Coordinates of C-alpha atoms in Angstrom, one line a residue:
Chain M
X229 CA 18.6 -12.2 -21.4
X230 CA 16.5 -14.6 -23.4
X231 CA 14.6 -15.5 -20.2
X232 CA 13.9 -11.9 -19.5
X233 CA 10.4 -10.5 -19.6
X234 CA 10.3 -7.8 -22.4
X235 CA 8.2 -4.9 -21.2
X236 CA 7.2 -1.8 -23.2
X237 CA 5.7 1.4 -21.8
X238 CA 2.9 3.3 -23.5
X239 CA 2.4 6.7 -22.1
X240 CA 5.3 8.5 -20.5
X241 CA 4.0 10.8 -17.7
X242 CA 4.5 10.3 -14.0
X243 CA 3.3 6.6 -14.1
X244 CA 5.3 5.7 -17.2
X245 CA 8.4 7.1 -15.7
X246 CA 7.8 5.2 -12.5
X247 CA 7.3 2.0 -14.5
X248 CA 10.6 2.6 -16.2
X249 CA 12.3 2.8 -12.8
X250 CA 10.6 -0.3 -11.5
X251 CA 11.6 -2.3 -14.6
X252 CA 15.2 -1.1 -14.3
X253 CA 15.1 -2.4 -10.7
X254 CA 13.7 -5.8 -11.7
X255 CA 16.4 -8.4 -12.5
X256 CA 14.0 -10.6 -14.5
X257 CA 12.8 -7.8 -16.9
X258 CA 14.1 -5.8 -19.8
X259 CA 12.7 -2.5 -21.1
X260 CA 11.9 -3.1 -24.8
X261 CA 10.6 0.4 -25.6
X262 CA 8.9 3.6 -24.4
X263 CA 6.1 5.0 -26.6
X264 CA 4.2 8.2 -26.2
X265 CA 0.5 7.5 -26.6
X266 CA 0.4 9.0 -30.1
X267 CA 3.5 7.1 -31.4
X268 CA 3.3 4.5 -34.0
X269 CA 3.3 1.2 -32.1
X270 CA 3.3 -1.3 -35.0
X271 CA 6.8 -2.5 -34.2
X272 CA 6.4 -3.0 -30.5
X273 CA 8.2 -6.2 -29.6
X274 CA 7.2 -7.1 -26.0
X275 CA 5.7 -9.8 -23.9
X276 CA 3.7 -7.2 -22.0
X277 CA 2.8 -3.5 -22.4
X278 CA 2.3 -1.3 -19.4
X279 CA -0.5 1.1 -20.3
X280 CA 0.4 4.4 -18.6
X281 CA -2.0 6.6 -20.5
X282 CA -4.8 8.6 -19.0
X283 CA -7.4 6.2 -17.7
X284 CA -10.0 7.1 -20.4
X285 CA -7.5 5.9 -23.1
X286 CA -6.8 2.6 -21.5
X287 CA -9.6 0.6 -23.1
X288 CA -8.6 1.7 -26.6
X289 CA -5.0 0.5 -26.1
X290 CA -5.9 -2.6 -24.1
X291 CA -8.2 -3.8 -26.9
X292 CA -5.6 -3.0 -29.6
X293 CA -2.9 -5.1 -27.9
X294 CA -5.3 -7.8 -26.8
X295 CA -6.1 -8.2 -30.5
X296 CA -2.4 -8.5 -31.4
X297 CA -1.8 -11.2 -28.7
X298 CA 0.3 -8.9 -26.5
X299 CA -0.3 -8.9 -22.8
X300 CA -1.1 -5.7 -21.0
X301 CA -1.3 -4.2 -17.5
X302 CA -3.1 -1.0 -16.7
X303 CA -4.2 1.0 -13.6
X304 CA -7.7 1.8 -15.0
X305 CA -9.3 3.5 -12.0
X306 CA -13.0 4.1 -12.7
X307 CA -14.3 1.6 -10.2
X308 CA -17.8 1.1 -11.7
X309 CA -16.4 0.4 -15.2
X310 CA -13.8 -2.2 -14.2
X311 CA -16.0 -5.2 -14.6
X312 CA -17.2 -4.1 -18.0
X313 CA -13.7 -3.5 -19.2
X314 CA -12.8 -7.0 -18.1
X315 CA -15.8 -8.4 -19.9
X316 CA -14.8 -6.6 -23.1
X317 CA -11.2 -7.8 -23.0
X318 CA -11.8 -11.5 -22.0
X319 CA -12.9 -12.7 -25.5
X320 CA -10.1 -10.7 -27.2
X321 CA -7.5 -12.2 -24.9
X322 CA -8.8 -15.7 -25.3
X323 CA -8.9 -15.3 -29.1
X324 CA -5.3 -14.0 -29.3
X325 CA -3.8 -16.1 -26.4
X326 CA -2.9 -13.1 -24.3
X327 CA -3.6 -11.9 -20.7
X328 CA -4.6 -8.5 -19.5
X329 CA -4.4 -7.5 -15.9
X330 CA -6.6 -4.5 -15.3
X331 CA -7.2 -2.0 -12.5
X332 CA -3.7 -2.8 -11.2
X333 CA -2.8 0.2 -9.1
X334 CA -3.3 0.7 -5.4
X335 CA -7.0 1.5 -5.3
X336 CA -8.3 -0.2 -7.3
X337 CA -5.5 -2.7 -7.0
X338 CA -3.6 -3.7 -3.9
X339 CA -6.3 -2.2 -1.6
X340 CA -8.8 -4.5 -3.4
X341 CA -6.7 -7.5 -2.5
X342 CA -6.7 -6.4 1.1
X343 CA -10.5 -5.9 1.1
X344 CA -10.9 -9.3 -0.4
X345 CA -8.6 -11.0 2.2
X346 CA -10.4 -9.2 5.1
X347 CA -13.8 -10.4 3.8
X348 CA -12.4 -14.0 3.8
X349 CA -11.2 -13.5 7.3
X350 CA -14.4 -11.9 8.7
X351 CA -17.3 -12.5 6.3
X352 CA -19.7 -10.2 8.1
X353 CA -18.9 -6.6 9.1
X354 CA -18.1 -3.3 7.6
X355 CA -14.9 -2.2 5.7
X356 CA -14.1 1.5 5.6
X357 CA -11.4 2.7 3.1
X358 CA -10.1 6.1 4.2
X359 CA -8.0 7.9 1.6
X360 CA -5.3 10.5 2.1
X361 CA -4.0 12.9 3.0
X362 CA -3.2 13.1 -0.7
X363 CA -4.2 14.7 -4.0
X364 CA -7.4 13.7 -5.7
X365 CA -7.0 13.9 -9.4
X366 CA -10.8 14.0 -10.2
X367 CA -11.5 16.7 -7.7
X368 CA -8.4 18.7 -8.8
X369 CA -9.6 18.7 -12.4
X370 CA -13.1 19.7 -11.3
X371 CA -11.7 22.7 -9.3
X372 CA -9.5 23.7 -12.3
X373 CA -12.6 23.8 -14.5
X374 CA -14.2 26.5 -12.3
X375 CA -14.3 30.0 -13.9
X376 CA -11.5 32.3 -12.6
X377 CA -9.3 29.4 -11.4
X378 CA -5.9 29.4 -13.0
X379 CA -4.6 26.3 -11.2
X380 CA -5.9 24.1 -8.4
X381 CA -5.1 21.3 -6.0
X382 CA -7.8 19.3 -4.2
X383 CA -6.4 17.4 -1.2
X384 CA -8.4 14.5 0.3
X385 CA -8.3 14.3 4.1
X386 CA -9.5 11.2 5.8
X387 CA -12.0 11.8 8.7
X388 CA -12.6 8.1 9.4
X389 CA -15.5 5.7 8.5
X390 CA -15.0 6.6 4.8
X391 CA -15.8 10.3 5.2
X392 CA -13.4 12.8 3.7
X393 CA -12.7 16.5 3.9
X394 CA -11.7 18.3 0.7
X395 CA -9.0 21.0 1.0
X396 CA -9.1 22.9 -2.2
X397 CA -6.2 25.2 -2.9
X398 CA -6.8 27.7 -5.8
X399 CA -4.5 30.0 -7.7
X400 CA -6.8 32.6 -9.3
X401 CA -6.8 34.3 -12.7
X402 CA -6.1 38.0 -12.7
X403 CA -9.2 39.9 -11.7
X404 CA -11.0 36.7 -10.5
X405 CA -13.3 37.2 -7.5
X406 CA -12.3 34.7 -4.7
X407 CA -15.7 34.6 -3.0
X408 CA -17.4 33.8 -6.3
X409 CA -14.9 31.0 -7.1
X410 CA -15.4 29.6 -3.6
X411 CA -19.2 29.6 -4.0
X412 CA -18.9 27.9 -7.4
X413 CA -16.6 25.2 -6.0
X414 CA -18.8 24.5 -2.9
X415 CA -21.9 24.1 -5.1
X416 CA -20.1 21.9 -7.7
X417 CA -21.4 18.3 -7.5
X418 CA -17.8 17.0 -6.9
X419 CA -17.7 19.0 -3.6
X420 CA -21.3 19.6 -2.5
X421 CA -21.6 16.4 -0.5
X422 CA -18.3 16.6 1.5
X423 CA -16.9 19.1 4.0
X424 CA -15.0 21.4 1.7
X425 CA -12.6 24.3 2.4
X426 CA -11.4 26.6 -0.4
X427 CA -8.1 28.4 0.2
X428 CA -6.5 31.0 -2.0
X429 CA -2.7 30.6 -2.6
X430 CA -0.3 32.5 -4.7
X431 CA 1.2 29.4 -6.4
X432 CA -0.1 25.8 -6.7
X433 CA 3.3 24.7 -7.9
X434 CA 4.7 25.4 -4.4
X435 CA 2.3 22.8 -2.9
X436 CA 3.1 20.0 -5.3
X437 CA 3.6 16.7 -3.5
X438 CA 2.7 13.2 -4.8
X439 CA 2.4 11.6 -1.3
X440 CA -0.8 9.7 -0.6
X441 CA -2.1 7.3 2.0
X442 CA -4.7 4.8 2.9
X443 CA -6.2 3.7 6.2
X444 CA -8.4 0.6 5.6
X445 CA -10.4 -0.7 8.5
X446 CA -12.6 -3.8 9.0
X447 CA -14.4 -4.8 12.2
X448 CA -16.3 -8.1 11.6
X449 CA -17.3 -11.5 12.5
X450 CA -15.3 -14.8 12.0
X451 CA -17.7 -17.7 12.3
X452 CA -19.9 -16.6 15.2
X453 CA -17.2 -14.5 16.9
X454 CA -17.6 -10.7 16.8
X455 CA -15.1 -7.9 17.4
X456 CA -12.4 -9.2 15.0
X457 CA -10.4 -6.1 14.1
X458 CA -8.2 -5.5 11.1
X459 CA -6.4 -2.4 9.8
X460 CA -4.2 -1.7 6.8
X461 CA -2.3 1.5 6.5
X462 CA 0.1 3.0 4.0
X463 CA 1.9 6.3 3.4
X464 CA 3.4 6.3 -0.1
X465 CA 4.6 8.1 -3.1
X466 CA 1.6 7.6 -5.4
X467 CA 3.2 7.3 -8.9
X468 CA 6.1 5.2 -7.6
X469 CA 3.7 2.7 -6.0
X470 CA 1.4 2.6 -9.0
X471 CA 4.4 2.0 -11.3
X472 CA 5.7 -0.8 -9.1
X473 CA 2.3 -2.5 -9.0
X474 CA 2.1 -2.4 -12.8
X475 CA 5.5 -4.0 -13.1
X476 CA 4.7 -6.7 -10.5
X477 CA 1.4 -7.4 -12.3
X478 CA 3.2 -7.5 -15.7
X479 CA 5.2 -10.4 -14.3
X480 CA 1.9 -12.1 -13.3
X481 CA 0.4 -11.5 -16.7
X482 CA 3.3 -13.2 -18.5
X483 CA 3.1 -16.2 -16.1
X484 CA -0.6 -16.6 -16.6
X485 CA 0.0 -16.4 -20.4
X486 CA 2.7 -19.1 -20.1
X487 CA 0.2 -21.3 -18.3
X488 CA -2.2 -20.7 -21.1
X489 CA -4.8 -19.2 -18.8
X490 CA -5.7 -16.5 -21.3
X491 CA -8.1 -13.8 -20.3
X492 CA -8.5 -10.6 -18.4
X493 CA -8.0 -10.5 -14.6
X494 CA -8.3 -8.0 -11.7
X495 CA -5.7 -8.3 -9.0
X496 CA -8.0 -10.2 -6.7
X497 CA -8.2 -13.0 -9.3
X498 CA -4.4 -13.7 -9.4
X499 CA -2.3 -15.7 -7.0
X500 CA -0.2 -13.1 -5.0
X501 CA 3.0 -15.2 -5.6
X502 CA 2.7 -14.6 -9.3
X503 CA 3.7 -10.9 -8.7
X504 CA 7.1 -11.8 -7.3
X505 CA 10.3 -12.7 -9.2
X506 CA 12.6 -15.6 -8.2
X507 CA 12.4 -19.1 -7.2
X508 CA 9.0 -20.4 -5.9
X509 CA 10.6 -22.7 -3.3
X510 CA 12.6 -19.8 -1.9
X511 CA 9.5 -17.5 -1.8
X512 CA 7.4 -20.1 0.0
X513 CA 10.1 -20.9 2.5
X514 CA 10.7 -17.1 3.2
X515 CA 7.2 -15.6 3.2
X516 CA 4.8 -18.4 4.3
Chain J
X438 CA -28.5 -28.3 -1.3
X439 CA -27.0 -30.3 -4.2
X440 CA -24.7 -27.3 -5.0
X441 CA -23.5 -27.0 -1.4
X442 CA -19.9 -27.7 -0.6
X443 CA -19.9 -30.7 1.8
X444 CA -17.3 -30.1 4.5
X445 CA -16.2 -32.6 7.2
X446 CA -14.2 -31.7 10.3
X447 CA -11.4 -34.0 11.7
X448 CA -10.4 -33.0 15.2
X449 CA -12.8 -31.3 17.5
X450 CA -10.9 -29.0 19.8
X451 CA -11.0 -25.2 19.7
X452 CA -10.3 -25.0 16.0
X453 CA -12.7 -27.8 15.0
X454 CA -15.5 -26.0 16.9
X455 CA -14.6 -22.7 15.2
X456 CA -14.7 -24.4 11.8
X457 CA -18.2 -25.8 12.7
X458 CA -19.4 -22.2 13.5
X459 CA -17.9 -20.8 10.3
X460 CA -19.5 -23.5 8.2
X461 CA -22.9 -22.9 9.8
X462 CA -22.5 -19.2 8.9
X463 CA -21.7 -20.1 5.2
X464 CA -24.7 -20.3 2.9
X465 CA -22.8 -22.3 0.3
X466 CA -21.6 -25.0 2.7
X467 CA -23.1 -28.0 4.5
X468 CA -21.4 -29.8 7.4
X469 CA -21.2 -33.5 6.5
X470 CA -19.6 -34.8 9.6
X471 CA -17.4 -34.2 12.7
X472 CA -14.8 -36.8 13.5
X473 CA -12.5 -37.0 16.5
X474 CA -8.9 -37.8 15.3
X475 CA -9.1 -41.4 16.4
X476 CA -12.5 -42.1 14.8
X477 CA -13.0 -44.4 11.9
X478 CA -13.1 -42.2 8.8
X479 CA -13.9 -44.7 6.1
X480 CA -17.4 -43.4 5.5
X481 CA -16.5 -39.7 5.2
X482 CA -18.6 -38.2 2.4
X483 CA -17.2 -34.8 1.8
X484 CA -15.8 -32.5 -0.9
X485 CA -13.3 -31.2 1.6
X486 CA -12.0 -32.1 5.0
X487 CA -10.8 -29.4 7.5
X488 CA -7.9 -30.9 9.4
X489 CA -8.2 -29.5 13.0
X490 CA -5.8 -32.0 14.6
X491 CA -2.6 -31.0 16.4
X492 CA -0.2 -29.8 13.8
X493 CA 2.1 -32.8 14.0
X494 CA -0.8 -35.1 12.9
X495 CA -1.7 -33.0 9.9
X496 CA 0.6 -34.7 7.5
X497 CA -0.7 -38.2 8.3
X498 CA -4.3 -37.1 7.6
X499 CA -3.5 -34.9 4.7
X500 CA -1.8 -37.8 2.9
X501 CA -4.6 -40.2 3.8
X502 CA -7.3 -38.0 2.3
X503 CA -5.1 -36.9 -0.7
X504 CA -4.8 -40.6 -1.6
X505 CA -8.6 -41.0 -1.4
X506 CA -9.2 -38.0 -3.7
X507 CA -10.7 -35.9 -1.0
X508 CA -9.6 -32.2 -0.7
X509 CA -8.2 -31.0 2.6
X510 CA -7.4 -27.7 4.3
X511 CA -5.1 -27.4 7.3
X512 CA -3.5 -24.8 9.4
X513 CA -0.1 -26.6 9.7
X514 CA 2.1 -24.0 11.4
X515 CA 5.7 -25.3 11.5
X516 CA 7.0 -22.6 9.1
X517 CA 10.2 -24.4 8.0
X518 CA 8.3 -27.6 7.1
X519 CA 5.6 -26.1 5.0
X520 CA 7.4 -26.4 1.7
X521 CA 8.2 -30.0 2.3
X522 CA 4.6 -30.9 3.3
X523 CA 3.5 -29.3 0.0
X524 CA 6.1 -31.2 -2.0
X525 CA 4.9 -34.5 -0.4
X526 CA 1.3 -33.8 -1.1
X527 CA 1.5 -32.5 -4.7
X528 CA 2.0 -35.9 -6.4
X529 CA -0.7 -37.5 -4.2
X530 CA -3.2 -34.7 -5.1
X531 CA -2.4 -35.0 -8.8
X532 CA -2.7 -38.7 -8.8
X533 CA -6.1 -38.7 -7.0
X534 CA -7.5 -35.4 -8.6
X535 CA -7.7 -33.5 -5.3
X536 CA -6.5 -30.2 -3.9
X537 CA -4.9 -29.6 -0.5
X538 CA -4.5 -26.0 0.8
X539 CA -1.9 -26.1 3.6
X540 CA -0.7 -23.6 6.3
X541 CA -4.1 -21.9 6.0
X542 CA -4.3 -20.0 9.3
X543 CA -3.3 -16.5 10.1
X544 CA 0.4 -17.0 10.4
X545 CA 1.3 -18.9 8.4
X546 CA -1.7 -18.0 6.3
X547 CA -3.3 -14.5 5.9
X548 CA -0.1 -12.8 7.2
X549 CA 1.8 -14.6 4.4
X550 CA -0.6 -13.1 1.8
X551 CA 0.0 -9.7 3.3
X552 CA 3.8 -10.2 3.3
X553 CA 3.7 -11.3 -0.3
X554 CA 1.6 -8.4 -1.4
X555 CA 3.9 -5.9 0.4
X556 CA 6.9 -7.4 -1.3
X557 CA 5.2 -6.9 -4.7
X558 CA 4.5 -3.3 -3.7
X559 CA 7.9 -2.5 -2.4
X560 CA 10.4 -5.2 -3.6
X561 CA 13.3 -3.8 -1.5
X562 CA 13.1 -3.2 2.3
X563 CA 12.5 -5.0 5.5
X564 CA 9.3 -6.5 6.8
X565 CA 8.8 -7.0 10.6
X566 CA 6.0 -9.3 11.8
X567 CA 5.3 -8.4 15.5
X568 CA 3.0 -10.9 17.3
X569 CA 0.7 -10.5 20.2
X570 CA -0.2 -9.7 22.8
X571 CA -1.4 -13.3 22.9
X572 CA -0.6 -16.8 24.0
X573 CA 2.3 -18.7 22.3
X574 CA 1.4 -22.4 22.2
X575 CA 5.0 -23.6 21.7
X576 CA 6.3 -21.5 24.6
X577 CA 3.4 -22.5 26.9
X578 CA 4.1 -26.1 26.3
X579 CA 7.8 -25.5 27.0
X580 CA 7.0 -23.8 30.3
X581 CA 4.6 -26.6 31.3
X582 CA 7.4 -29.1 30.8
X583 CA 9.6 -27.5 33.5
X584 CA 9.8 -29.5 36.7
X585 CA 7.6 -28.1 39.4
X586 CA 5.2 -26.4 37.0
X587 CA 1.6 -27.6 37.3
X588 CA 0.2 -25.3 34.6
X589 CA 1.6 -22.4 32.6
X590 CA 0.8 -19.7 30.1
X591 CA 3.4 -17.9 28.0
X592 CA 2.2 -14.6 26.5
X593 CA 4.0 -13.1 23.6
X594 CA 4.4 -9.3 23.8
X595 CA 5.5 -7.3 20.8
X596 CA 8.4 -4.9 21.3
X597 CA 8.6 -3.9 17.6
X598 CA 11.1 -4.8 14.8
X599 CA 10.2 -8.5 15.3
X600 CA 11.5 -8.5 18.9
X601 CA 9.2 -10.1 21.6
X602 CA 9.0 -10.2 25.3
X603 CA 7.8 -13.4 27.0
X604 CA 5.5 -13.1 30.0
X605 CA 5.4 -16.6 31.5
X606 CA 2.7 -17.2 34.1
X607 CA 3.2 -20.3 36.2
X608 CA 1.0 -22.2 38.6
X609 CA 3.3 -24.3 40.8
X610 CA 3.1 -27.9 42.0
X611 CA 2.8 -28.2 45.8
X612 CA 6.3 -27.8 47.4
X613 CA 7.9 -26.5 44.1
X614 CA 10.5 -23.8 44.5
X615 CA 9.7 -20.7 42.5
X616 CA 13.2 -19.4 42.2
X617 CA 14.3 -22.8 40.8
X618 CA 11.4 -22.9 38.3
X619 CA 12.2 -19.4 37.2
X620 CA 15.9 -20.2 36.7
X621 CA 15.0 -23.3 34.7
X622 CA 12.6 -21.4 32.5
X623 CA 15.0 -18.5 31.8
X624 CA 17.7 -21.0 30.8
X625 CA 15.4 -23.1 28.5
X626 CA 16.3 -22.6 24.9
X627 CA 12.7 -21.5 24.1
X628 CA 13.2 -18.5 26.4
X629 CA 17.0 -17.9 26.7
X630 CA 17.1 -15.6 23.6
X631 CA 14.2 -13.2 24.5
X632 CA 13.5 -10.9 27.4
X633 CA 11.5 -13.2 29.7
X634 CA 9.6 -12.5 32.9
X635 CA 8.3 -15.4 35.1
X636 CA 5.3 -14.7 37.3
X637 CA 3.8 -17.0 39.9
X638 CA 0.0 -17.0 39.9
X639 CA -2.5 -19.1 41.9
X640 CA -4.5 -20.2 38.9
X641 CA -3.7 -20.2 35.1
X642 CA -7.3 -20.9 34.4
X643 CA -8.2 -17.4 35.6
X644 CA -5.9 -15.9 32.9
X645 CA -7.3 -17.8 30.0
X646 CA -8.0 -15.6 26.9
X647 CA -7.7 -16.6 23.3
X648 CA -7.1 -13.1 22.0
X649 CA -4.1 -12.5 19.8
X650 CA -2.7 -9.8 17.5
X651 CA -0.3 -8.9 14.8
X652 CA 1.4 -5.8 13.8
X653 CA 3.1 -6.3 10.4
X654 CA 5.3 -3.5 9.1
X655 CA 7.2 -2.9 5.9
X656 CA 9.2 0.1 4.9
X657 CA 10.6 -0.3 1.4
X658 CA 11.4 0.9 -2.1
X659 CA 9.0 1.0 -5.0
X660 CA 11.1 1.3 -8.2
X661 CA 13.7 3.8 -7.1
X662 CA 11.5 5.6 -4.5
X663 CA 12.3 5.0 -0.9
X664 CA 10.2 5.6 2.3
X665 CA 7.2 3.6 1.1
X666 CA 5.4 2.7 4.4
X667 CA 2.9 -0.1 5.0
X668 CA 1.3 -1.6 8.1
X669 CA -1.2 -4.4 8.8
X670 CA -2.7 -4.8 12.2
X671 CA -5.2 -7.1 13.7
X672 CA -6.7 -7.9 17.1
X673 CA -8.6 -11.1 17.0
X674 CA -10.0 -14.2 18.7
X675 CA -7.4 -16.7 17.6
X676 CA -9.4 -20.0 17.1
X677 CA -12.3 -18.1 15.5
X678 CA -10.0 -16.5 12.9
X679 CA -8.2 -19.8 12.2
X680 CA -11.5 -21.6 11.8
X681 CA -12.8 -19.0 9.4
X682 CA -9.6 -19.0 7.3
X683 CA -9.9 -22.8 7.0
X684 CA -13.5 -22.5 5.8
X685 CA -12.7 -19.8 3.3
X686 CA -9.8 -21.8 2.0
X687 CA -12.0 -25.0 1.8
X688 CA -14.1 -23.0 -0.7
X689 CA -11.0 -22.2 -2.7
X690 CA -9.8 -25.9 -2.6
X691 CA -13.1 -27.1 -4.1
X692 CA -13.0 -24.4 -6.8
X693 CA -9.4 -25.4 -7.7
X694 CA -10.5 -29.0 -7.8
X695 CA -13.5 -28.1 -10.1
X696 CA -11.0 -26.3 -12.4
X697 CA -8.9 -29.5 -12.4
X698 CA -5.9 -27.6 -11.0
X699 CA -5.0 -30.5 -8.7
X700 CA -2.1 -30.1 -6.3
X701 CA -1.1 -28.6 -3.0
X702 CA -1.1 -24.9 -2.4
X703 CA -0.2 -22.4 0.2
X704 CA -2.5 -19.3 0.5
X705 CA -0.1 -17.1 -1.4
X706 CA -0.6 -19.4 -4.4
X707 CA -4.4 -19.0 -4.6
X708 CA -6.4 -16.1 -6.1
X709 CA -7.9 -14.2 -3.1
X710 CA -11.4 -14.1 -4.8
X711 CA -11.6 -18.0 -4.6
X712 CA -12.0 -17.7 -0.8
X713 CA -15.2 -15.8 -1.1
X714 CA -18.7 -17.1 -1.8
X715 CA -21.2 -15.7 -4.2
X716 CA -21.3 -14.2 -7.6
X717 CA -17.9 -13.2 -9.2
X718 CA -19.4 -10.2 -11.0
X719 CA -20.9 -8.9 -7.7
X720 CA -17.6 -9.4 -5.9
X721 CA -15.5 -7.6 -8.5
X722 CA -18.0 -4.7 -8.7
X723 CA -18.0 -4.4 -4.9
X724 CA -14.4 -4.9 -3.9
X725 CA -12.2 -3.8 -6.8

């Protein structure tokens, strides 16, 4: 028990619950507390905190724990702000002797590792990341914000070469006019650039499904040799995978801390073996 | 030019030539010499040597350069001896302040990274690595050693769940008896455990093709959630990919040396970003 990694959860929605399950299935970890994001966290006693809050609250908590010398993992997913979050956290982590692993979900996250690996295998070429079928949180929120929409679900459908169709299911407010709602969705900046279909349904709740998928393709050149072809596919339960990635990266964060390599890291900056429990020799003999 | 990584090649067969092409396509590297495996190597002036010899000669050269403080990369491919090679090299690397990256091809190598990542994403479950269609070097050599065989080619055909068919093409010596050759191949330990077909052809040279492939599948459990499905596929020119992986790992070896993290590493132990050239900020902003 003394050798166990003590992990606390902050934020207890879908992802927080998935982290709880993944920790309970990890022989090298103990759950040291679950905190709602507005709880008092002064008495958190953990090696590492999994930040399972909405993404816009991640930086606040990551800074707070980094200042206290507690490691964190998060699945911050605003791609163009990841480098800046890392830059903000690095000096705090170094000052307090802690490690933050950021953007540790599946995209950004494990897909980023695959994209990096494929670029190393074929440095010239094009990578396409095709998402879905699965729910897009950002597009769902945008659709919910349209006047007359009571509830909505925007599904991302991959059409290949990184092009996506949006299937937007809407449950209307009483007296709302569907053709007006449809027109406002189609002209919203979130939807105006993609093929979008708006479909009226009696109940969004009936469509609820947290499945998601990725089809990541690279055709490229190794040395001077063209036509090198690579493909990574997955069909997964979205929160379960995100929770598991957070837990695997929590293990890596504690290892980096123990090696005194304090700082903030994205997943492409950490050795993949650090995410696995168990004996190094056994892992190398089995996987390599 | 002063900032360039100086790479030398030892062994100048298919892989050595592929490494040469990959270095020439790397803006951050300069080729500092090509040595046949029986050349005098006393005057090698390099940051890192790519060992492109037959796999059984790798340890000899890896030890020699590790003792001289020169980094190496190799694509040593005898899976059950990789950990021992690493254990042998680590003290030599630490003593001489160098880094060896071993088993850096595609399997072992990049496939090992994918297997490790998938285990982190879904810790329980089964991974199947299906090879081919493509030539198996070991089985080809075994077939060539059969009496009456002038030349041979053993193709590995994936049947799924890690089961493979062997398609063995043979060019016979004059007066050799095909049915006798066929029987001896089918009873050879290399072939006796797999579905094997032996086919007589007039010329093996006419069949020559260095294409290969992988289909790597994992179905597993993230946290408590089953039915998480992952797949990695590639269809590639074998020596071109191996050469490129060696060059990408040579870059990582020099970076680890510059960070004074001396020792011997398999690919699952190195941060994927270390394999890429260029600015870290730009890579993180683009890939993560």
